[in-house]
Amino acid sequence: MDAEIIAVGSELLLGQIANTNGQFLSRQFAEMGINVFYHTVAGDNAGRLKSAIEAAEKRANLIVFTGGLGPTKDDLTKETISKHLGKKLVYDEAALASIKAYFQKTGREMTENNKKQALILEGSEVLPNDHGMAPGMVLDSNGKSYMLLPGPPKEMNPMFVSYGHKSLMGKLDKHEIIESKVLRFFGIGEALLETRIADLLDGQGNPTIAPLASDGEVTLRITAKNESREKCAELIQQAEKSIMERVGKYYYGEGDTSLIKELVKEMTARGLTIASAESLTGGMFQEQLTTIPGAGKIFKGGVVAYSTEVKEKVLKITPETISSHGVVSMECAGEMAVNIRTMMDADVGISFTGVAGPDEQEGKPVGTVFIGISIGDKKPIIERLNLSGSRAQIRMRSVKYGCRFLIRRLKDLI
Amino acid sequence: MDAEIIAVGSELLLGQIANTNGQFLSRQFAEMGINVFYHTVAGDNAGRLKSAIEAAEKRANLIVFTGGLGPTKDDLTKETISKHLGKKLVYDEAALASIKAYFQKTGREMTENNKKQALILEGSEVLPNDHGMAPGMVLDSNGKSYMLLPGPPKEMNPMFVSYGHKSLMGKLDKHEIIESKVLRFFGIGEALLETRIADLLDGQGNPTIAPLASDGEVTLRITAKNESREKCAELIQQAEKSIMERVGKYYYGEGDTSLIKELVKEMTARGLTIASAESLTGGMFQEQLTTIPGAGKIFKGGVVAYSTEVKEKVLKITPETISSHGVVSMECAGEMAVNIRTMMDADVGISFTGVAGPDEQEGKPVGTVFIGISIGDKKPIIERLNLSGSRAQIRMRSVKYGCRFLIRRLKDLI
């Protein structure tokens, strides 16, 4: 099955938002074994949307629309498809009822334009909207399937997972299975990693190996096709083995994970608690740690010591350390890690101090970063980094390096 | 001038990343008065890329490509366009030199496949890459302009701003000017806001008014077209006046701003310093504050008191408060705000405590949030919120409400 995803909305063409719906659906389709050869974005304009539909019909047998199902005048996806396919728009009673219920539940004021959201293409399968008002729908016409989904991700994503996915699985021919596995690497550039595995990339057929660099990390997606799930797993395992032989030392996890998730996993497995003292990262390490439900089991708390005054007064960094070495120093990072651990009565203390930019500090160049790790009564270990990139990149990479250092420390790799 | 943006990369069709380049360029083009009617995403496949180019040539006279200029075998944008237009690929000496220089500067290992990045379409204008290796280029052929940009945003964005923008301005017919202004609102839903300004949306022509909801905020983009800049400004001003009469109480800023930026602006203008105590937000307020260069002038630091123990031991919340009211309470939020202010010796203290979910806490439902604000010796003010949405949304909205409460407090609006 070949799909094309058409995102509808002038806000996309004006650059007010990115097409994250295209990304979400593409990932879902990749896992379902549905090919996606094109994404198209069209504005809130019936004529141009119609021509996008005609182009898609030439190259796909599943056309998925997101956006333009809302209450306002410029929402015209249903209307355009209705005219294009010659199908009537009719009120869906269940949708109308749930729209009314939604307004009662949220206590918001129901306006007339909201009723329009209960209109569906006659003869289509309705996809309920558990997080908003506009229902989605799937219509089969002239040997093609048309799926309409709402634009807001918080409505579209759960609608697809709960109802759209099932509806499509029914249409899929099951002969070929596609399995893929994502391996995540940190601390090596894309070109260098690809050179190290060049022989595998050149020789690839089934499975395929697709590298991708983002946020200072590189991922390799191994994708295998076969009629048997077992054979797919075997093909992936062989490729993975060869990859790890070459660049295994930079590997940190697989699939939908991140360095911070891996850190929480390692800390939880060991029943250890952590506290953090942050300067240049301004609380980013703690903020990311606490995005993960259950982080409360391992995270006690932390101090963001942005001013030197707070480093002395709250974190109790000795004035001598600051006067003789500065706040951006091995010595300061070490004291920060030890003091936050004892202050918060945690098993592990981690600290971040450095120069995020745009200006240098204490004569130290932008990108100079010190990360301190204090475990129990052991002598603290301090890592020095010289990072490049923007202020945001330096802060983000500092947090990632902090996670990697600590994970390795916990595993006694360093 | 009508543009179409073609993003090239199978990682986009596999959903590994979103097409943020399409968003960035669309925003730039909107400001330059270049129409963007379609975005297309094609994979690393010469045949399908070629057909995407042919479709774009039918509907645009400026075709902008991002991605596929890299060193690896699946980077084939230049090669495909070269064949399609019958233009040779030649080495650009300057680019070759800067690639070598780049490797010296970063001390990374130069691999043979990197040379490929110095190939350009013969006769094209080269756009230097100040943040990476692959140069961009602009080629005029058969009355159309083709602009090739690299895929990584950290290379593409500055390349366009520094060189691509200028190159396009030279090609623009200057007769019509397009000006737009974005107004930002917080605390009102999209449908309700649109109902309040329905008369304006119905009557619109020039200027146009485009609403967009995201991250719990609503923006209105007013766009005016005219031959005179003054007339554009006048049209926008009239529309803005009518909008503010109807929904002005929810307005917080215009253009490329955010609640956190507005807060930094207000604090800086008053020469006040701030410290924060965070529980459910886990440091998000501080992290966002410190994304802004110069935040050091107003931000002293903060404590993330994730565990009750740290609330008592570090923030000195009285045990009675916790035992009789709990940590998710008006009383605790008030003490947190006052204590962090005095502890960090700041003019303002702000606190966040609540239930981010997924589970309820102290019998209080998910979404219960208390925000405390302590200014000087004044009695602290505590705001109670009942937020809906995911754990991430509740944390994010708490921070935004905190900013809004404090801004209003500073302006004595509440």
Tab-separated table of C-alpha atoms in Angstrom, chain A residues 159-320:
chain	number	residue	atom	x	y	z
A	159	MET	CA	-7.377	9.259	17.013
A	160	PHE	CA	-4.990	7.501	14.652
A	161	VAL	CA	-3.587	5.177	17.305
A	162	SER	CA	-7.014	4.238	18.712
A	163	TYR	CA	-9.093	4.044	15.507
A	164	GLY	CA	-7.227	4.949	12.303
A	165	HIS	CA	-4.528	2.291	12.710
A	166	LYS	CA	-7.096	-0.499	13.091
A	167	SER	CA	-9.077	0.729	10.109
A	168	LEU	CA	-5.975	0.657	7.874
A	169	MET	CA	-4.743	-2.728	9.107
A	170	GLY	CA	-7.995	-4.181	7.749
A	171	LYS	CA	-7.107	-2.900	4.280
A	172	LEU	CA	-3.480	-4.110	4.281
A	173	ASP	CA	-2.343	-7.165	2.370
A	174	LYS	CA	-0.412	-9.074	4.976
A	175	HIS	CA	2.020	-10.981	2.751
A	176	GLU	CA	5.074	-8.851	3.459
A	177	ILE	CA	6.173	-7.883	6.932
A	178	ILE	CA	8.441	-4.886	7.525
A	179	GLU	CA	10.380	-4.738	10.773
A	180	SER	CA	12.776	-2.014	11.751
A	181	LYS	CA	15.068	-1.246	14.649
A	182	VAL	CA	16.700	2.078	15.525
A	183	LEU	CA	20.167	2.139	17.121
A	184	ARG	CA	21.248	5.381	18.854
A	185	PHE	CA	24.794	6.729	19.009
A	186	PHE	CA	26.275	9.735	20.796
A	187	GLY	CA	29.759	11.248	20.631
A	188	ILE	CA	30.542	10.550	16.949
A	189	GLY	CA	29.792	12.686	13.841
A	190	GLU	CA	27.581	11.403	10.997
A	191	ALA	CA	30.262	11.375	8.272
A	192	LEU	CA	32.783	9.593	10.503
A	193	LEU	CA	30.215	6.997	11.609
A	194	GLU	CA	29.257	6.362	7.976
A	195	THR	CA	32.907	5.947	7.012
A	196	ARG	CA	33.340	3.385	9.767
A	197	ILE	CA	30.359	1.364	8.447
A	198	ALA	CA	30.871	2.251	4.755
A	199	ASP	CA	31.198	-1.420	3.772
A	200	LEU	CA	27.788	-2.167	5.320
A	201	LEU	CA	26.126	0.843	3.665
A	202	ASP	CA	27.564	-0.090	0.267
A	203	GLY	CA	26.559	-3.728	0.518
A	204	GLN	CA	23.071	-3.073	1.840
A	205	GLY	CA	19.893	-4.427	0.215
A	206	ASN	CA	17.697	-6.235	2.719
A	207	PRO	CA	17.955	-5.099	5.483
A	208	THR	CA	18.528	-1.424	4.656
A	209	ILE	CA	20.558	0.794	6.989
A	210	ALA	CA	19.572	4.480	7.132
A	211	PRO	CA	21.749	6.944	9.091
A	212	LEU	CA	20.353	10.181	10.520
A	213	ALA	CA	22.053	12.934	12.497
A	214	SER	CA	20.119	15.181	14.888
A	215	ASP	CA	20.718	17.061	18.160
A	216	GLY	CA	24.330	15.953	18.268
A	217	GLU	CA	23.320	12.291	17.991
A	218	VAL	CA	23.341	9.812	15.108
A	219	THR	CA	20.751	7.078	14.677
A	220	LEU	CA	20.885	4.066	12.379
A	221	ARG	CA	17.539	2.600	11.320
A	222	ILE	CA	17.794	-1.039	10.201
A	223	THR	CA	14.740	-2.098	8.165
A	224	ALA	CA	14.117	-5.671	7.022
A	225	LYS	CA	11.350	-7.023	4.741
A	226	ASN	CA	10.293	-10.659	4.690
A	227	GLU	CA	7.207	-12.854	4.839
A	228	SER	CA	8.296	-14.183	8.217
A	229	ARG	CA	8.687	-12.114	11.366
A	230	GLU	CA	11.434	-14.466	12.537
A	231	LYS	CA	13.446	-13.987	9.344
A	232	CYS	CA	13.094	-10.177	9.685
A	233	ALA	CA	14.426	-10.371	13.250
A	234	GLU	CA	17.320	-12.556	12.080
A	235	LEU	CA	18.265	-10.157	9.254
A	236	ILE	CA	18.166	-7.194	11.661
A	237	GLN	CA	20.242	-9.058	14.255
A	238	GLN	CA	22.985	-9.856	11.716
A	239	ALA	CA	23.209	-6.207	10.571
A	240	GLU	CA	23.190	-4.990	14.173
A	241	LYS	CA	26.082	-7.301	15.052
A	242	SER	CA	28.232	-5.960	12.201
A	243	ILE	CA	27.396	-2.346	13.107
A	244	MET	CA	28.274	-2.835	16.781
A	245	GLU	CA	31.627	-4.400	15.860
A	246	ARG	CA	32.528	-1.114	14.141
A	247	VAL	CA	30.934	1.684	16.208
A	248	GLY	CA	29.633	-0.074	19.324
A	249	LYS	CA	31.576	2.170	21.672
A	250	TYR	CA	29.325	5.128	20.735
A	251	TYR	CA	26.067	3.154	21.091
A	252	TYR	CA	23.782	4.054	23.991
A	253	GLY	CA	20.327	2.657	23.310
A	254	GLU	CA	17.729	1.419	20.861
A	255	GLY	CA	14.298	2.506	19.663
A	256	ASP	CA	12.274	5.241	21.272
A	257	THR	CA	14.753	6.156	23.998
A	258	SER	CA	17.068	9.027	24.926
A	259	LEU	CA	20.141	9.500	27.093
A	260	ILE	CA	17.981	10.909	29.901
A	261	LYS	CA	15.618	7.905	29.744
A	262	GLU	CA	18.597	5.542	29.817
A	263	LEU	CA	19.964	7.383	32.849
A	264	VAL	CA	16.640	7.077	34.711
A	265	LYS	CA	16.607	3.369	33.818
A	266	GLU	CA	20.145	2.783	35.171
A	267	MET	CA	19.527	4.803	38.341
A	268	THR	CA	16.204	3.067	39.021
A	269	ALA	CA	17.726	-0.377	38.450
A	270	ARG	CA	20.336	0.410	41.104
A	271	GLY	CA	17.891	2.107	43.485
A	272	LEU	CA	20.038	5.241	43.563
A	273	THR	CA	18.856	8.832	44.099
A	274	ILE	CA	20.316	11.922	42.431
A	275	ALA	CA	20.503	15.687	42.970
A	276	SER	CA	21.863	18.273	40.532
A	277	ALA	CA	23.569	21.652	40.706
A	278	GLU	CA	23.338	23.600	37.463
A	279	SER	CA	24.801	26.828	36.226
A	280	LEU	CA	25.053	27.156	32.435
A	281	THR	CA	22.297	24.591	31.850
A	282	GLY	CA	19.911	26.642	33.993
A	283	GLY	CA	17.876	23.641	35.165
A	284	MET	CA	17.684	21.805	31.829
A	285	PHE	CA	19.027	18.556	33.293
A	286	GLN	CA	16.391	18.533	36.045
A	287	GLU	CA	13.629	19.657	33.697
A	288	GLN	CA	14.385	16.811	31.298
A	289	LEU	CA	14.718	14.296	34.108
A	290	THR	CA	11.284	15.254	35.429
A	291	THR	CA	9.575	14.987	32.046
A	292	ILE	CA	9.711	11.245	32.744
A	293	PRO	CA	6.861	9.919	34.908
A	294	GLY	CA	8.299	8.136	37.919
A	295	ALA	CA	11.424	10.316	37.987
A	296	GLY	CA	10.358	11.148	41.547
A	297	LYS	CA	11.702	7.759	42.640
A	298	ILE	CA	15.283	8.725	41.797
A	299	PHE	CA	15.302	12.544	41.718
A	300	LYS	CA	15.419	14.423	45.028
A	301	GLY	CA	15.899	17.918	43.680
A	302	GLY	CA	18.503	20.438	42.708
A	303	VAL	CA	19.774	23.976	42.776
A	304	VAL	CA	20.182	26.280	39.818
A	305	ALA	CA	23.072	28.502	40.913
A	306	TYR	CA	23.071	31.037	38.109
A	307	SER	CA	24.739	33.835	40.071
A	308	THR	CA	28.128	33.525	41.790
A	309	GLU	CA	26.413	34.793	44.938
A	310	VAL	CA	24.090	31.768	44.987
A	311	LYS	CA	27.021	29.425	44.327
A	312	GLU	CA	28.663	30.730	47.493
A	313	LYS	CA	25.614	31.347	49.666
A	314	VAL	CA	23.463	28.333	48.796
A	315	LEU	CA	25.856	25.761	47.325
A	316	LYS	CA	28.586	26.763	49.791
A	317	ILE	CA	31.360	26.842	47.184
A	318	THR	CA	34.481	28.021	49.027
A	319	PRO	CA	35.371	31.649	48.158
A	320	GLU	CA	38.996	30.534	47.570
